[in-house]
Structures are given as C-alpha cells and as structure tokens.
Phi, psi and omega in degrees: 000116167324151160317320192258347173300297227275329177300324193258048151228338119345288152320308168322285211320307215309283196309004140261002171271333177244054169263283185332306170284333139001270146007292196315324182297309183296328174284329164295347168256339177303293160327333186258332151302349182263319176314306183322312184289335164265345168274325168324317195267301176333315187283307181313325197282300188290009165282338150329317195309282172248071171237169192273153165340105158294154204258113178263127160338300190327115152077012180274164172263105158247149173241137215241137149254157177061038212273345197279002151195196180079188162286004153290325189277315173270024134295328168282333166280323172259005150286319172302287159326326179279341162109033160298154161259139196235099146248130153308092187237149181183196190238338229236102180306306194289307153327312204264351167263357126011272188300303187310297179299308173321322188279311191312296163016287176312318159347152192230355194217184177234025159254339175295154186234146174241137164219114227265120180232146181254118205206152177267152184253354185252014188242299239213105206290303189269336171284298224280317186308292171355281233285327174307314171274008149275341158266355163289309144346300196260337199213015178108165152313117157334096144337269175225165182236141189214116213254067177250021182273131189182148151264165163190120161273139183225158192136141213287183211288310181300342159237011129296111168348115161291010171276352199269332190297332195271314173322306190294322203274325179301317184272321169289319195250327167262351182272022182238349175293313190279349152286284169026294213265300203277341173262334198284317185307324179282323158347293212308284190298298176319297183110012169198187146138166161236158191238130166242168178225108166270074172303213197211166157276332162304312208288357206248319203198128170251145186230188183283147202077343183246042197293313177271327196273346150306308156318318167296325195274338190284336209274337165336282176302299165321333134343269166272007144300322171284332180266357146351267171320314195284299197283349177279338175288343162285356182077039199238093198270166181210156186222137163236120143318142149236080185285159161268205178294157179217140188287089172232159174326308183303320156341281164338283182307311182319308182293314172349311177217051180251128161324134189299316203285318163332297218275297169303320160309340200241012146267017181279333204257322148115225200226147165228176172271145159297336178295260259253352147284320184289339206265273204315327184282312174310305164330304187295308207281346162276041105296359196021049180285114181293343167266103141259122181244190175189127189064194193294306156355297192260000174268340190282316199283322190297270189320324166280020212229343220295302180083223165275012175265173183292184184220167191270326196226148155303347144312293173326302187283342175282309194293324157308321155308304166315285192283352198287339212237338190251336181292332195273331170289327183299338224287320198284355160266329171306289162348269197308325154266350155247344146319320189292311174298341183256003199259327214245329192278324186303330216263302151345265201311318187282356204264314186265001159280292167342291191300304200293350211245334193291301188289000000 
C-alpha cells in the first residue's frame, strides 16, 4: 500500500469517527423519543385500568339542590332520561313542582319517581340532615349528590352590602356542605357514590365585580379536595363542576346590576345553555372525573389551575403537564385584555365626570 493509499484511508476512518460523534447526539434523542412514545402509548392503554368505574344511572337515587330551575332542573332531566329516580330540593315550592312536571316528560320506564322537598339547604343543618333521610327513605340510597343551590352577586368591593358577602359564603359554600354532610355516611358504608360541586369559571379566576361571589366559589375546591382524599378509598369520586355564563335566571338576575367592566369581561367568553352544560357535568361525574370544564376556555383554566388536585386517569395529568406551559402564555394575554377593559373603563368615567363638572 502506497503512502498516499494508507493517508487517505486514514483520513476516511478520522472523518467517520467523528462523523459518528457528529451523529450521536441526534441518535440520542431519537432514541429517548421513542421511549417517550411508548411510554406515552403505555400509559393509554392502561389508564383504563385505574380510572374509576362509571356509575350507571339507571335505577340510580340522585339527588339535585337547587334542582327547580336553571342547570339544576336540567341535570335533573337528563339524570332522569338516563332512567334515575330524582329528588328535587330547592326552597321555593311552587318552582320545584313545577320543576317536577317537566322532568316527568322524560321518563324512560313508569317505575321512575321525581320527589320534591323545599328546604333552604344554607340555614339549618339538622332539617337539611331530616329532608335528606326522608328521602332516602322513600327512593333509596343517595347515588349522587349533585350540590347546584347557589347564588350570585356582582359589584365593586366597595359597594356590596357587607351582609351580602356572609349571604354568599352560606349559600354557595355550607348550602353545598350540608347535603353533603347529611349523604357521606351512608355513601361510606355502602362502598360507592359520587358528589359534584357546582363552582364557577369566577371559582377559577377572580375577576372584577365578583370580590363576594369568587370567594364562595373558590372555597368549593378546597372543599372538594381534602374530601376527595378522605373518600376515595371508600369508592366514592367527587367533581367540581366550573360552568361558564349560562342563560339561566340567575344570569338574568345578575346582569341586572353587574358592572360595564364585568359585563365586558364576560362577553369575552360569550353565553351557554344549560341543556348542553348538564350533559358534560352529568358525564363528568358518572365518570367520576374531578374536573368538569367547557369548551376551550374552560379546559385551558382547569389546566391552569389544576395545581395539586387529583386527577381520574394519568392521561388527564400528562396532558396537563403538556399544555401548562403554552396555556399559561395565552393566559397572560387574556390578563392583560381584561386589564385593559378596566383601565379604558375607568378612563370613561373620569373623562365624564370631568364633562359634568364643565357643564
């Protein structure tokens, strides 16, 4: 072999040993991508495993506060169409038989029962304990409990009744303890049921005007997270619902004295129906899913928001993980337009103060 053979087979080798290391880093990410992609496939196929049983409706006991109109009565209907037996609680008598006939509609057998009791669920611990063991009585064991008695106020801080704030926390926050309260022993002994809690997208994010009603709503998830934790090992899931606005009475009542800056923030999100909010909750909680949200909107704050609570599937916690980082950038554009909305509202009033003081 010549002198210049043996240089240049020399050369050959040098330039494919560090071709190769060139290489390596790029076969190493192939490789750790491929794991990812099989651990990824992994987890799907077995997250069935331990996610929870769903709970069938059929012939189940559910029970609705605040069931006489709104997304209670329609969570009452479509537990009933799945073929539930339905008590109704709400305070207003008259609304809940009401209420009553419309769910009857539904039926899928002539053995379902709908049955109404009127009680405020936020005053009196042990009546609210009663009406509960009277209807367990009469239709059975609690199933689910679906916690939909609520109020809502809106207005700056400073010009809510301070009685309104105290007003709030009984009814959105002990009028969802005390049914609760009054189901979980037997739920226990039994070895099953589900509990929802009907927050808010306010329960999520506080925005302007809901300084008393974001607070009732936020202490919901703290709620149902510690009891979470206590009940699941009885086989017992709990959902905190986060509806957005929805066309219901309360709504109604609401816009009535909500703030322009309010009124704009929350047309950023538009209005939804309650038939098509009742369906996604009804879902969620015989799936026992700890998150019910809707639409893009509400999957994006549930992720950002998820924090330490639990999740139903390990899918659910991959996806949260995944998106948390691109979701927190759209958030801060969200922040920053509704900052805007209240910098341009304010900027109004004082320009027009201003005019007045002119004239």
């Amino acid at each position: 072999m010549s002198s210049e053979e043996g240089l240049s087979s020399t050369i050959t080798d040098w330039i494919f040993i560090n071709s190769w290391w060139l290489l390596l880093p790029f076969i190493m990410l192939l490789i750790v991508a491929a794991f990812i992609v099989a651990f990824v496939l992994l987890l799907y196929m077995i997250s069935p495993l331990i996610s929870p049983k769903p709970l069938k409706l059929n012939g189940a006991h559910v029970v609705v506060t605040g069931g006489s109109s709104g997304i209670g009565k329609c969570i009452a209907i479509e537990c009933y169409r799945q073929g539930a037996f339905i008590t109704l609680v709400a305070r207003d008598e008259a609304k809940l038989l009401q209420a009553k006939k419309e769910v009857e509609k539904f039926a899928i057998n002539d053995k379902q029962v709908v049955l109404c009791i009127s009680v405020d669920v936020s005053r009196d611990y042990s009546q609210v304990e009663s009406v509960i063991k009277q209807a367990q009585e009469k239709l059975g064991p609690v199933d689910m409990l679906v916690n939909c008695a609520g109020t809502s106020i809106s207005g700056k801080f400073e010009e809510v009744e301070v009685d309104r704030f105290k007003k709030l926390m009984e009814v959105n926050y002990l009028g969802s303890v005390y049914p609760t309260r009054a189901v979980i022993t037997t739920m226990k002994e039994r070895r099953m049921g589900r509990i929802m809690f009907v927050s808010s997208q306010a329960g999520q994010i506080g925005l302007f005007g809901y300084t008393a009603y974001s607070p009732s709503k936020f202490a919901l998830r703290g709620l149902a997270e510690s009891l979470q934790m206590e009940i699941k090992p009885y086989n017992i899931y709990v959902t905190v619902a986060y509806p957005p606005d929805t066309d219901t009475p309360g709504l109604a009542e609401e816009n009535k004295t909500k703030p322009l800056e309010t009124k704009l923030i929350s047309e950023t999100s538009g209005v939804s129906q309650p038939d098509q909010v009742a369906k996604i909750m009804v879902r969620d909680a015989v799936q026992g899913n700890f998150n019910s949200s809707f639409g893009p909107d509400g999957y994006m704050l549930s992720a950002l928001t998820c924090g330490m609570s639990p999740v139903t599937s390990i899918t659910e916690g991959l996806q949260q993980i995944v998106t948390m980082g691109l979701f927190r950038t759209i958030a801060l554009f969200y922040l920053g337009s509704f900052d805007s909305i209240v910098r341009r509202c304010m900027i109004q009033r004082e320009q027009l103060k201003q005019a007045d003081k002119r004239e």
